[in-house]
Structures are given as C-alpha cells and as structure tokens.
PDB file of C-alpha atoms and ligand atoms in Angstrom:
ATOM      1  CA  MET A  15      -0.344  -0.338  -0.007  1.00  0.00           C
ATOM      2  CA  SER A  16       1.726   3.412  -0.783  1.00  0.00           C
ATOM      3  CA  ALA A  17       1.542   6.381   1.535  1.00  0.00           C
ATOM      4  CA  GLU A  18      -1.684   7.756  -0.550  1.00  0.00           C
ATOM      5  CA  GLU A  19      -3.723   4.503  -0.520  1.00  0.00           C
ATOM      6  CA  ARG A  20      -2.990   4.581   3.558  1.00  0.00           C
ATOM      7  CA  ARG A  21      -3.756   8.223   3.999  1.00  0.00           C
ATOM      8  CA  ASP A  22      -7.293   7.445   1.445  1.00  0.00           C
ATOM      9  CA  ALA A  23      -8.206   4.152   3.411  1.00  0.00           C
ATOM     10  CA  GLU A  24      -7.961   5.807   6.682  1.00  0.00           C
ATOM     11  CA  ARG A  25     -10.222   8.414   5.156  1.00  0.00           C
ATOM     12  CA  ALA A  26     -12.881   6.593   3.780  1.00  0.00           C
ATOM     13  CA  GLY A  27     -14.605   5.999   6.745  1.00  0.00           C
ATOM     14  CA  GLU A  28     -14.638  10.006   7.596  1.00  0.00           C
ATOM     15  CA  PRO A  29     -17.271  12.492   5.644  1.00  0.00           C
ATOM     16  CA  MET A  30     -16.820  14.323   2.745  1.00  0.00           C
ATOM     17  CA  VAL A  31     -16.905  17.446   4.365  1.00  0.00           C
ATOM     18  CA  SER A  32     -17.441  18.663   7.680  1.00  0.00           C
ATOM     19  CA  VAL A  33     -19.012  21.854   8.484  1.00  0.00           C
ATOM     20  CA  GLU A  34     -18.802  22.441  11.901  1.00  0.00           C
ATOM     21  CA  ARG A  35     -20.238  26.061  14.190  1.00  0.00           C
ATOM     22  CA  VAL A  36     -19.806  27.773  10.731  1.00  0.00           C
ATOM     23  CA  SER A  37     -20.340  31.619  10.685  1.00  0.00           C
ATOM     24  CA  ARG A  38     -20.404  34.329   7.904  1.00  0.00           C
ATOM     25  CA  VAL A  39     -20.453  37.819   8.464  1.00  0.00           C
ATOM     26  CA  PHE A  40     -20.391  40.260   5.553  1.00  0.00           C
ATOM     27  CA  GLY A  41     -19.492  44.045   6.510  1.00  0.00           C
ATOM     28  CA  TYR A  42     -18.840  46.193   9.452  1.00  0.00           C
ATOM     29  CA  GLY A  43     -20.629  48.262  12.216  1.00  0.00           C
ATOM     30  CA  SER A  44     -24.312  49.234  11.030  1.00  0.00           C
ATOM     31  CA  GLN A  45     -23.693  47.305   7.457  1.00  0.00           C
ATOM     32  CA  GLN A  46     -23.295  43.997   8.979  1.00  0.00           C
ATOM     33  CA  VAL A  47     -25.486  41.076   7.684  1.00  0.00           C
ATOM     34  CA  THR A  48     -24.821  37.590   8.918  1.00  0.00           C
ATOM     35  CA  ALA A  49     -25.295  35.226   5.989  1.00  0.00           C
ATOM     36  CA  LEU A  50     -24.477  31.829   8.067  1.00  0.00           C
ATOM     37  CA  GLU A  51     -24.982  31.917  11.810  1.00  0.00           C
ATOM     38  CA  ASP A  52     -23.759  28.467  13.688  1.00  0.00           C
ATOM     39  CA  VAL A  53     -23.941  26.110  10.854  1.00  0.00           C
ATOM     40  CA  SER A  54     -23.136  22.848  11.540  1.00  0.00           C
ATOM     41  CA  PHE A  55     -23.536  19.217   9.179  1.00  0.00           C
ATOM     42  CA  ASP A  56     -21.445  16.496   7.296  1.00  0.00           C
ATOM     43  CA  VAL A  57     -21.847  14.846   3.760  1.00  0.00           C
ATOM     44  CA  PRO A  58     -20.830  11.536   3.765  1.00  0.00           C
ATOM     45  CA  ARG A  59     -18.719  10.089   0.708  1.00  0.00           C
ATOM     46  CA  GLY A  60     -20.251   9.239  -2.435  1.00  0.00           C
ATOM     47  CA  ARG A  61     -23.478  10.919  -1.125  1.00  0.00           C
ATOM     48  CA  LEU A  62     -25.672  13.610  -3.413  1.00  0.00           C
ATOM     49  CA  VAL A  63     -27.103  16.343  -1.225  1.00  0.00           C
ATOM     50  CA  ALA A  64     -29.256  19.026  -1.971  1.00  0.00           C
ATOM     51  CA  LEU A  65     -29.126  22.226  -0.682  1.00  0.00           C
ATOM     52  CA  VAL A  66     -32.075  24.627  -0.712  1.00  0.00           C
ATOM     53  CA  GLY A  67     -33.456  27.498   1.338  1.00  0.00           C
ATOM     54  CA  ARG A  68     -34.935  30.825  -0.076  1.00  0.00           C
ATOM     55  CA  SER A  69     -32.841  33.634  -1.996  1.00  0.00           C
ATOM     56  CA  GLY A  70     -31.024  34.853   0.868  1.00  0.00           C
ATOM     57  CA  SER A  71     -30.646  32.555   3.098  1.00  0.00           C
ATOM     58  CA  GLY A  72     -26.542  31.554   2.820  1.00  0.00           C
ATOM     59  CA  LYS A  73     -26.299  28.743  -0.057  1.00  0.00           C
ATOM     60  CA  THR A  74     -23.960  30.535  -1.858  1.00  0.00           C
ATOM     61  CA  SER A  75     -21.803  32.057   0.901  1.00  0.00           C
ATOM     62  CA  LEU A  76     -22.078  28.307   2.403  1.00  0.00           C
ATOM     63  CA  LEU A  77     -20.869  26.651  -0.854  1.00  0.00           C
ATOM     64  CA  ASN A  78     -18.173  29.650  -1.507  1.00  0.00           C
ATOM     65  CA  CYS A  79     -16.535  28.606   1.909  1.00  0.00           C
ATOM     66  CA  ILE A  80     -16.879  24.658   1.876  1.00  0.00           C
ATOM     67  CA  GLY A  81     -15.344  25.025  -1.758  1.00  0.00           C
ATOM     68  CA  GLY A  82     -12.303  27.623  -0.872  1.00  0.00           C
ATOM     69  CA  LEU A  83     -13.724  30.599  -2.613  1.00  0.00           C
ATOM     70  CA  ASP A  84     -14.539  32.501   0.972  1.00  0.00           C
ATOM     71  CA  ARG A  85     -13.499  31.988   4.481  1.00  0.00           C
ATOM     72  CA  PRO A  86     -16.130  31.652   7.146  1.00  0.00           C
ATOM     73  CA  THR A  87     -16.031  34.182   9.914  1.00  0.00           C
ATOM     74  CA  ALA A  88     -15.945  31.418  12.566  1.00  0.00           C
ATOM     75  CA  GLY A  89     -16.351  28.057  12.529  1.00  0.00           C
ATOM     76  CA  ARG A  90     -14.046  25.431  10.853  1.00  0.00           C
ATOM     77  CA  ILE A  91     -14.995  23.282   7.898  1.00  0.00           C
ATOM     78  CA  THR A  92     -13.216  20.411   6.624  1.00  0.00           C
ATOM     79  CA  VAL A  93     -13.237  18.837   3.303  1.00  0.00           C
ATOM     80  CA  ASP A  94     -11.368  15.444   1.925  1.00  0.00           C
ATOM     81  CA  GLY A  95      -9.859  15.425   5.431  1.00  0.00           C
ATOM     82  CA  VAL A  96      -7.913  18.657   5.070  1.00  0.00           C
ATOM     83  CA  GLU A  97      -9.061  22.042   6.872  1.00  0.00           C
ATOM     84  CA  VAL A  98      -9.986  24.303   4.348  1.00  0.00           C
ATOM     85  CA  THR A  99     -10.655  26.943   7.071  1.00  0.00           C
ATOM     86  CA  ALA A 100      -6.203  26.678   7.739  1.00  0.00           C
ATOM     87  CA  LEU A 101      -5.456  27.356   4.574  1.00  0.00           C
ATOM     88  CA  SER A 102      -3.420  29.613   2.799  1.00  0.00           C
ATOM     89  CA  GLU A 103      -4.894  31.493  -0.326  1.00  0.00           C
ATOM     90  CA  ARG A 104      -2.652  29.369  -2.218  1.00  0.00           C
ATOM     91  CA  ARG A 105      -3.310  26.449  -0.982  1.00  0.00           C
ATOM     92  CA  ARG A 106      -7.043  26.782  -1.346  1.00  0.00           C
ATOM     93  CA  THR A 107      -6.301  27.334  -5.357  1.00  0.00           C
ATOM     94  CA  GLY A 108      -4.698  24.217  -4.959  1.00  0.00           C
ATOM     95  CA  LEU A 109      -7.865  22.921  -3.675  1.00  0.00           C
ATOM     96  CA  ARG A 110     -10.110  24.143  -6.217  1.00  0.00           C
ATOM     97  CA  ARG A 111      -7.707  22.814  -8.715  1.00  0.00           C
ATOM     98  CA  ASP A 112      -7.059  19.515  -7.369  1.00  0.00           C
ATOM     99  CA  THR A 113      -9.847  17.970  -5.007  1.00  0.00           C
ATOM    100  CA  VAL A 114     -12.827  20.094  -5.289  1.00  0.00           C
ATOM    101  CA  ALA A 115     -15.385  21.421  -8.496  1.00  0.00           C
ATOM    102  CA  PHE A 116     -17.599  24.200  -9.108  1.00  0.00           C
ATOM    103  CA  VAL A 117     -20.735  24.428 -11.381  1.00  0.00           C
ATOM    104  CA  PHE A 118     -22.186  27.974 -11.333  1.00  0.00           C
ATOM    105  CA  GLN A 119     -25.915  29.125 -12.179  1.00  0.00           C
ATOM    106  CA  THR A 120     -24.029  31.208 -14.823  1.00  0.00           C
ATOM    107  CA  PHE A 121     -22.265  28.392 -16.604  1.00  0.00           C
ATOM    108  CA  GLY A 122     -18.990  30.804 -16.018  1.00  0.00           C
ATOM    109  CA  LEU A 123     -17.291  29.036 -19.719  1.00  0.00           C
ATOM    110  CA  VAL A 124     -14.554  31.528 -20.868  1.00  0.00           C
ATOM    111  CA  PRO A 125     -16.424  32.794 -24.122  1.00  0.00           C
ATOM    112  CA  MET A 126     -13.727  33.199 -26.372  1.00  0.00           C
ATOM    113  CA  LEU A 127     -13.007  29.387 -26.689  1.00  0.00           C
ATOM    114  CA  SER A 128     -14.884  26.450 -27.751  1.00  0.00           C
ATOM    115  CA  ALA A 129     -16.585  23.931 -25.909  1.00  0.00           C
ATOM    116  CA  ALA A 130     -13.306  21.693 -26.144  1.00  0.00           C
ATOM    117  CA  GLU A 131     -11.564  24.215 -24.873  1.00  0.00           C
ATOM    118  CA  ASN A 132     -13.570  25.138 -21.901  1.00  0.00           C
ATOM    119  CA  VAL A 133     -13.117  21.261 -20.862  1.00  0.00           C
ATOM    120  CA  GLY A 134      -9.516  21.294 -21.465  1.00  0.00           C
ATOM    121  CA  LEU A 135      -8.809  24.283 -18.934  1.00  0.00           C
ATOM    122  CA  PRO A 136      -8.384  22.621 -16.044  1.00  0.00           C
ATOM    123  CA  MET A 137      -5.995  20.050 -17.422  1.00  0.00           C
ATOM    124  CA  ARG A 138      -3.924  23.097 -18.773  1.00  0.00           C
ATOM    125  CA  LEU A 139      -4.041  24.866 -15.619  1.00  0.00           C
ATOM    126  CA  LYS A 140      -2.540  21.454 -14.253  1.00  0.00           C
ATOM    127  CA  ALA A 141      -0.212  20.710 -16.987  1.00  0.00           C
ATOM    128  CA  THR A 142      -1.632  17.730 -18.173  1.00  0.00           C
ATOM    129  CA  ARG A 143       0.058  15.979 -20.864  1.00  0.00           C
ATOM    130  CA  THR A 144      -1.346  16.949 -24.137  1.00  0.00           C
ATOM    131  CA  ARG A 145      -2.222  13.709 -25.782  1.00  0.00           C
ATOM    132  CA  ASP A 146      -4.131  12.673 -21.990  1.00  0.00           C
ATOM    133  CA  ARG A 147      -5.842  16.016 -22.030  1.00  0.00           C
ATOM    134  CA  GLU A 148      -7.460  15.404 -25.654  1.00  0.00           C
ATOM    135  CA  GLN A 149      -8.470  11.903 -24.954  1.00  0.00           C
ATOM    136  CA  ARG A 150     -10.188  12.998 -21.270  1.00  0.00           C
ATOM    137  CA  VAL A 151     -11.668  15.938 -23.206  1.00  0.00           C
ATOM    138  CA  ALA A 152     -13.428  13.772 -26.255  1.00  0.00           C
ATOM    139  CA  GLU A 153     -14.455  11.381 -23.069  1.00  0.00           C
ATOM    140  CA  LEU A 154     -16.068  13.923 -21.250  1.00  0.00           C
ATOM    141  CA  LEU A 155     -17.975  15.623 -24.454  1.00  0.00           C
ATOM    142  CA  ASP A 156     -18.885  11.594 -25.080  1.00  0.00           C
ATOM    143  CA  LEU A 157     -20.062  11.842 -21.613  1.00  0.00           C
ATOM    144  CA  VAL A 158     -22.217  15.030 -21.370  1.00  0.00           C
ATOM    145  CA  GLY A 159     -23.652  14.143 -25.226  1.00  0.00           C
ATOM    146  CA  LEU A 160     -21.309  17.224 -26.721  1.00  0.00           C
ATOM    147  CA  THR A 161     -19.176  15.450 -29.299  1.00  0.00           C
ATOM    148  CA  GLN A 162     -20.387  16.906 -32.142  1.00  0.00           C
ATOM    149  CA  HIS A 163     -20.042  20.610 -30.999  1.00  0.00           C
ATOM    150  CA  ARG A 164     -16.483  20.225 -29.266  1.00  0.00           C
ATOM    151  CA  ASP A 165     -15.584  23.249 -31.382  1.00  0.00           C
ATOM    152  CA  GLN A 166     -18.769  25.649 -31.088  1.00  0.00           C
ATOM    153  CA  ARG A 167     -18.020  28.695 -28.527  1.00  0.00           C
ATOM    154  CA  PRO A 168     -20.601  29.078 -25.477  1.00  0.00           C
ATOM    155  CA  GLY A 169     -22.481  31.884 -27.169  1.00  0.00           C
ATOM    156  CA  GLU A 170     -23.058  29.221 -29.952  1.00  0.00           C
ATOM    157  CA  LEU A 171     -24.855  26.961 -27.457  1.00  0.00           C
ATOM    158  CA  SER A 172     -27.870  26.840 -25.301  1.00  0.00           C
ATOM    159  CA  GLY A 173     -28.182  27.028 -21.938  1.00  0.00           C
ATOM    160  CA  GLY A 174     -28.699  23.716 -21.508  1.00  0.00           C
ATOM    161  CA  GLN A 175     -25.652  22.713 -23.624  1.00  0.00           C
ATOM    162  CA  GLN A 176     -23.416  25.728 -21.921  1.00  0.00           C
ATOM    163  CA  GLN A 177     -24.249  24.063 -18.703  1.00  0.00           C
ATOM    164  CA  ARG A 178     -23.556  20.639 -20.021  1.00  0.00           C
ATOM    165  CA  VAL A 179     -20.029  21.701 -21.006  1.00  0.00           C
ATOM    166  CA  ALA A 180     -19.227  23.013 -17.206  1.00  0.00           C
ATOM    167  CA  ILE A 181     -20.238  20.130 -15.954  1.00  0.00           C
ATOM    168  CA  ALA A 182     -17.269  18.484 -18.394  1.00  0.00           C
ATOM    169  CA  ARG A 183     -15.326  21.281 -17.449  1.00  0.00           C
ATOM    170  CA  ALA A 184     -15.857  20.614 -13.814  1.00  0.00           C
ATOM    171  CA  LEU A 185     -15.014  17.071 -14.111  1.00  0.00           C
ATOM    172  CA  ALA A 186     -12.139  17.177 -15.710  1.00  0.00           C
ATOM    173  CA  ASN A 187      -9.050  16.906 -13.401  1.00  0.00           C
ATOM    174  CA  GLU A 188     -11.094  14.194 -11.066  1.00  0.00           C
ATOM    175  CA  PRO A 189     -12.849  15.987  -7.734  1.00  0.00           C
ATOM    176  CA  ARG A 190     -13.667  14.391  -5.147  1.00  0.00           C
ATOM    177  CA  LEU A 191     -16.169  17.039  -4.519  1.00  0.00           C
ATOM    178  CA  LEU A 192     -18.561  18.562  -6.662  1.00  0.00           C
ATOM    179  CA  ILE A 193     -20.383  21.747  -5.529  1.00  0.00           C
ATOM    180  CA  ALA A 194     -23.120  23.208  -7.696  1.00  0.00           C
ATOM    181  CA  ASP A 195     -24.748  26.765  -7.166  1.00  0.00           C
ATOM    182  CA  GLU A 196     -28.455  26.780  -8.637  1.00  0.00           C
ATOM    183  CA  PRO A 197     -27.209  24.766 -11.644  1.00  0.00           C
ATOM    184  CA  THR A 198     -30.569  24.528 -13.403  1.00  0.00           C
ATOM    185  CA  GLY A 199     -31.797  27.726 -12.243  1.00  0.00           C
ATOM    186  CA  GLN A 200     -31.233  29.946 -15.772  1.00  0.00           C
ATOM    187  CA  LEU A 201     -32.842  26.783 -17.125  1.00  0.00           C
ATOM    188  CA  ASP A 202     -36.050  25.930 -18.298  1.00  0.00           C
ATOM    189  CA  ALA A 203     -37.765  23.160 -16.998  1.00  0.00           C
ATOM    190  CA  ASP A 204     -37.021  20.348 -19.207  1.00  0.00           C
ATOM    191  CA  THR A 205     -33.412  21.517 -19.760  1.00  0.00           C
ATOM    192  CA  GLY A 206     -32.891  21.597 -15.961  1.00  0.00           C
ATOM    193  CA  GLN A 207     -34.099  18.242 -15.379  1.00  0.00           C
ATOM    194  CA  ALA A 208     -32.149  16.840 -18.102  1.00  0.00           C
ATOM    195  CA  VAL A 209     -29.191  18.757 -16.638  1.00  0.00           C
ATOM    196  CA  MET A 210     -30.069  17.002 -13.225  1.00  0.00           C
ATOM    197  CA  ALA A 211     -30.477  13.667 -14.441  1.00  0.00           C
ATOM    198  CA  LEU A 212     -27.101  14.027 -16.251  1.00  0.00           C
ATOM    199  CA  LEU A 213     -25.513  15.646 -12.840  1.00  0.00           C
ATOM    200  CA  ARG A 214     -27.573  12.550 -11.161  1.00  0.00           C
ATOM    201  CA  ASP A 215     -25.607   9.947 -13.437  1.00  0.00           C
ATOM    202  CA  VAL A 216     -22.180  11.330 -13.407  1.00  0.00           C
ATOM    203  CA  ILE A 217     -21.700  12.048  -9.806  1.00  0.00           C
ATOM    204  CA  ALA A 218     -22.309   8.299  -9.716  1.00  0.00           C
ATOM    205  CA  ALA A 219     -20.179   6.837 -12.553  1.00  0.00           C
ATOM    206  CA  GLN A 220     -17.422   8.825 -11.226  1.00  0.00           C
ATOM    207  CA  GLY A 221     -17.968   7.932  -7.539  1.00  0.00           C
ATOM    208  CA  MET A 222     -17.800  11.286  -6.490  1.00  0.00           C
ATOM    209  CA  THR A 223     -19.356  13.192  -3.574  1.00  0.00           C
ATOM    210  CA  ALA A 224     -22.018  16.306  -4.417  1.00  0.00           C
ATOM    211  CA  LEU A 225     -22.966  19.259  -3.042  1.00  0.00           C
ATOM    212  CA  VAL A 226     -26.103  20.963  -4.983  1.00  0.00           C
ATOM    213  CA  SER A 227     -28.109  24.041  -4.003  1.00  0.00           C
ATOM    214  CA  THR A 228     -31.137  24.521  -5.566  1.00  0.00           C
ATOM    215  CA  HIS A 229     -34.649  25.420  -5.911  1.00  0.00           C
ATOM    216  CA  ASP A 230     -35.717  22.483  -8.184  1.00  0.00           C
ATOM    217  CA  GLN A 231     -37.968  20.225  -6.780  1.00  0.00           C
ATOM    218  CA  GLY A 232     -36.684  17.661  -8.960  1.00  0.00           C
ATOM    219  CA  LEU A 233     -33.301  17.567  -7.456  1.00  0.00           C
ATOM    220  CA  MET A 234     -34.149  17.707  -4.146  1.00  0.00           C
ATOM    221  CA  ASP A 235     -36.264  14.340  -4.748  1.00  0.00           C
ATOM    222  CA  ILE A 236     -33.259  12.745  -6.212  1.00  0.00           C
ATOM    223  CA  ALA A 237     -30.838  14.038  -3.618  1.00  0.00           C
ATOM    224  CA  ASP A 238     -29.578  11.526  -0.796  1.00  0.00           C
ATOM    225  CA  ALA A 239     -30.187  13.762   1.592  1.00  0.00           C
ATOM    226  CA  THR A 240     -31.488  17.537   1.920  1.00  0.00           C
ATOM    227  CA  VAL A 241     -29.702  20.217   4.235  1.00  0.00           C
ATOM    228  CA  ARG A 242     -32.133  23.242   4.646  1.00  0.00           C
ATOM    229  CA  LEU A 243     -31.040  27.175   5.462  1.00  0.00           C
ATOM    230  CA  ALA A 244     -33.192  29.524   6.455  1.00  0.00           C
ATOM    231  CA  ASP A 245     -31.638  33.325   7.144  1.00  0.00           C
ATOM    232  CA  GLY A 246     -28.434  31.759   7.584  1.00  0.00           C
ATOM    233  CA  ARG A 247     -29.525  28.737   9.993  1.00  0.00           C
ATOM    234  CA  LEU A 248     -29.874  25.352   9.471  1.00  0.00           C
ATOM    235  CA  VAL A 249     -33.458  24.171   9.594  1.00  0.00           C
ATOM    236  CA  ALA A 250     -34.872  20.699  10.472  1.00  0.00           C
ATOM    237  CA  GLU A 251     -35.606  18.773   7.267  1.00  0.00           C
ATOM    238  CA  ASP A 252     -38.390  16.526   7.436  1.00  0.00           C
ATOM    239  CA  ASP A 253     -37.923  15.673   4.009  1.00  0.00           C
ATOM    240  CA  ALA A 254     -38.765  11.918   4.057  1.00  0.00           C
ATOM    241  CA  SER A 255     -36.118  11.519   1.335  1.00  0.00           C
ATOM    242  CA  PHE A 256     -33.582  11.789   4.394  1.00  0.00           C
ATOM    243  CA  VAL A 257     -34.275   8.563   5.944  1.00  0.00           C
ATOM    244  CA  GLY A 258     -32.525   5.567   5.548  1.00  0.00           C
ATOM    245  CA  THR A 259     -29.005   7.296   3.553  1.00  0.00           C
ATOM    246  CA  GLY A 260     -26.714   6.233   6.027  1.00  0.00           C
ATOM    247  CA  SER A 261     -27.436   9.825   8.114  1.00  0.00           C
ATOM    248  CA  ARG A 262     -26.148  10.261  11.370  1.00  0.00           C
ATOM    249  CA  ALA A 263     -26.897  13.016  14.027  1.00  0.00           C
ATOM    250  CA  THR A 264     -24.007  14.523  15.914  1.00  0.00           C
ATOM    251  CA  GLY A 265     -23.885  18.508  17.274  1.00  0.00           C
ATOM    252  CA  SER A 266     -26.077  20.605  19.644  1.00  0.00           C
ATOM    253  CA  GLU A 267     -29.298  19.977  19.048  1.00  0.00           C
ATOM    254  CA  HIS A 268     -30.524  23.359  18.052  1.00  0.00           C
ATOM    255  CA  GLN A 269     -27.975  22.845  15.021  1.00  0.00           C
ATOM    256  CA  GLY A 270     -30.718  21.118  13.043  1.00  0.00           C
ATOM    257  CA  ARG A 271     -30.412  18.519  11.176  1.00  0.00           C
ATOM    258  CA  VAL A 272     -26.835  16.785   9.923  1.00  0.00           C
ATOM    259  CA  VAL A 273     -26.534  14.937   7.203  1.00  0.00           C
TER     260      VAL A 273
HETATM  261  N1  ADP B 302     -20.163  39.907  -0.440  1.00  0.00           N
HETATM  262  C1  ADP B 302     -21.418  40.162   0.365  1.00  0.00           C
HETATM  263  N2  ADP B 302     -21.245  41.144   1.078  1.00  0.00           N
HETATM  264  C2  ADP B 302     -22.529  41.206   1.605  1.00  0.00           C
HETATM  265  N3  ADP B 302     -22.895  40.332   1.924  1.00  0.00           N
HETATM  266  C3  ADP B 302     -23.413  39.279   1.334  1.00  0.00           C
HETATM  267  C4  ADP B 302     -22.633  38.901   0.726  1.00  0.00           C
HETATM  268  N4  ADP B 302     -22.575  37.639  -0.340  1.00  0.00           N
HETATM  269  C5  ADP B 302     -23.799  37.435   0.546  1.00  0.00           C
HETATM  270  N5  ADP B 302     -24.098  38.139   1.259  1.00  0.00           N
HETATM  271  C6  ADP B 302     -25.698  38.459   1.921  1.00  0.00           C
HETATM  272  O1  ADP B 302     -25.307  37.237   2.934  1.00  0.00           O
HETATM  273  C7  ADP B 302     -26.890  37.028   3.138  1.00  0.00           C
HETATM  274  C8  ADP B 302     -27.118  35.490   2.155  1.00  0.00           C
HETATM  275  O2  ADP B 302     -27.123  35.406   0.618  1.00  0.00           O
HETATM  276  P1  ADP B 302     -25.826  34.515  -0.326  1.00  0.00           P
HETATM  277  O3  ADP B 302     -25.534  33.211   0.653  1.00  0.00           O
HETATM  278  O4  ADP B 302     -25.343  34.905  -1.376  1.00  0.00           O
HETATM  279  O5  ADP B 302     -27.637  33.448  -0.154  1.00  0.00           O
HETATM  280  P2  ADP B 302     -28.570  32.501  -1.492  1.00  0.00           P
HETATM  281  O6  ADP B 302     -27.575  31.852  -1.904  1.00  0.00           O
HETATM  282  O7  ADP B 302     -29.299  31.451  -0.410  1.00  0.00           O
HETATM  283  O8  ADP B 302     -29.330  33.231  -2.013  1.00  0.00           O
HETATM  284  C9  ADP B 302     -27.972  37.538   2.325  1.00  0.00           C
HETATM  285  O9  ADP B 302     -28.414  38.361   2.685  1.00  0.00           O
HETATM  286  C10 ADP B 302     -26.223  38.716   1.293  1.00  0.00           C
HETATM  287  O10 ADP B 302     -27.380  39.662   1.108  1.00  0.00           O
HETATM  288 MG1   MG B 303     -26.950  32.029  -4.075  1.00  0.00          MG
END
C-alpha cells in the first residue's frame, strides 16, 4: 500500500465535508449582514446532498466557504480530511484545482474558447500532457453528449448545452467533491430536468460526492439528503427522502439536521 492509498483508507470512514459551527458575517458596524450563523452538518462520501433555502438564506455563502472561494468568520470546515478554513490563499487555490470543482448558475465558461477548450482548461492549468488531455476532453464531451458541438463557442450553444460543458469541465481533474450552485437556475424546466439527470448520473459514475444548491424540487427528490437553510441557519429537514441514507446525528440539537 502506498502512502497515498493508506491515507485514503484512513479517510474512507470520514465524511467528505464536515462543517462545524460556521458563521459568515459580511461588512462592518451598522452595515453588517449575517449570511451564516452557527451552521453544522456533514456530507458523507459518495452522496448527493441538496442544499435548499429561499434566496438570501445563505446557500452561496456556505458553498463558497466549503469550496475555499471564501472564508467563514467563525467555525471550521474540512474537505476530504483537509481543514479548508486553516489553508492559505495559495493552498485554497490548490484545493480548487485538485479536490473540489464548481458548477455555477451562470455557467462561467470562457466565451472565446470552444466547448472542447473550455473542458480542457483545468487540465492545462495542471499541465496535463497534451495527449492525455485531448483524450479526456473527448471522453468528457461524450459523457455529456456534446461531441458534435466540440468546436462551438459558448455563445453558439443553448443554455442547457453550456451547462453540460460546465459539468464536463468540472469533472476534468477528477474532483472528489462537486459543488454546484443552482446549476439549473437559468434553465427552463425540461432542460433543467435533463441537466439534473446528467449530474446525478455522472456523480454516480465517477464515485463523487456532490453538494448542490437548488430551488428545484426535482433535484431535491433525486438527492440522498437535503440540508435546509433559513436566514443563515440550518433548519430541521422533515423530507422523507432523508430517511435511510445512513445519516448520523451529531452536534448540538439546536443546529438542526445533520446529514
Ligand atoms: N459579499 C457580500 N457582501 C455583503 N453581503 C453579502 C455578500 N454576499 C452575500 N451577502 C448577503 O448574505 C446573505 C446570504 O446571501 P447568499 O449566500 O447569496 O444567499 P443565497 O445564495 O441563499 O441566495 C444575503 O443577505 C446577502 O445579501
Ligand atoms: Mg445563491
């Protein structure tokens, strides 16, 4: 067993994400906004967890802290056994390159690059060999059903196709955790449904863990569990789909549902 395999085996029993008493306050003085307050929950490995709550409830703030785009004001977050909240800016950039991938509501593609070039971008940043990169790009475009559209730029693709490019790009470096922030928010109902089904399938196929914020009942239904925020606090989730997902309750009871 290599050192890396040993480390993976040790981590296998731990949650992929652990959020402990996290708060995020923006601004100062009378301008202060408490986006998150004392939030705690775990995301077990290999699960798809939906993060729900009204606009302004703190979903984006929470996902940004977990993925290392932002830092909480208080509390501790670990991702794949690494304490994200203790990392330097540079190491958080490394985390986003190697461990975590984001999918955003607005797709976030580079307009000047083709679909294939967008998908290959994370591998360029990691200096993957050209031949390996080209092969993986072809596989990923095939996975999301866009082989025919590989040379088109984002502006020449529909919203659903753009989001599929973004999903393929997110998978490029084989992240362990996929974070998607309202990935179907800009899509019509049917396209959103198709993108959700794709997300669920690729997550399962790649053995990944995913945390996906959504307003979409369809996504809540396919998720293994749901975490609900209201005004920056976790609230108990009485969703029946939650039952029987191997969840465990930890932390103090006022913090609500722990996945
Ligand atoms: N950069 C910021 N500066 C000030 N307030 C912010 C910032 N980001 C978010 N907020 C505030 O924090 C709260 C939660 O926002 P957000 O996390 O975006 O919620 P959601 O994604 O659920 O809509 C809102 O009141 C929002 O206005
Ligand atoms: Mg948001």
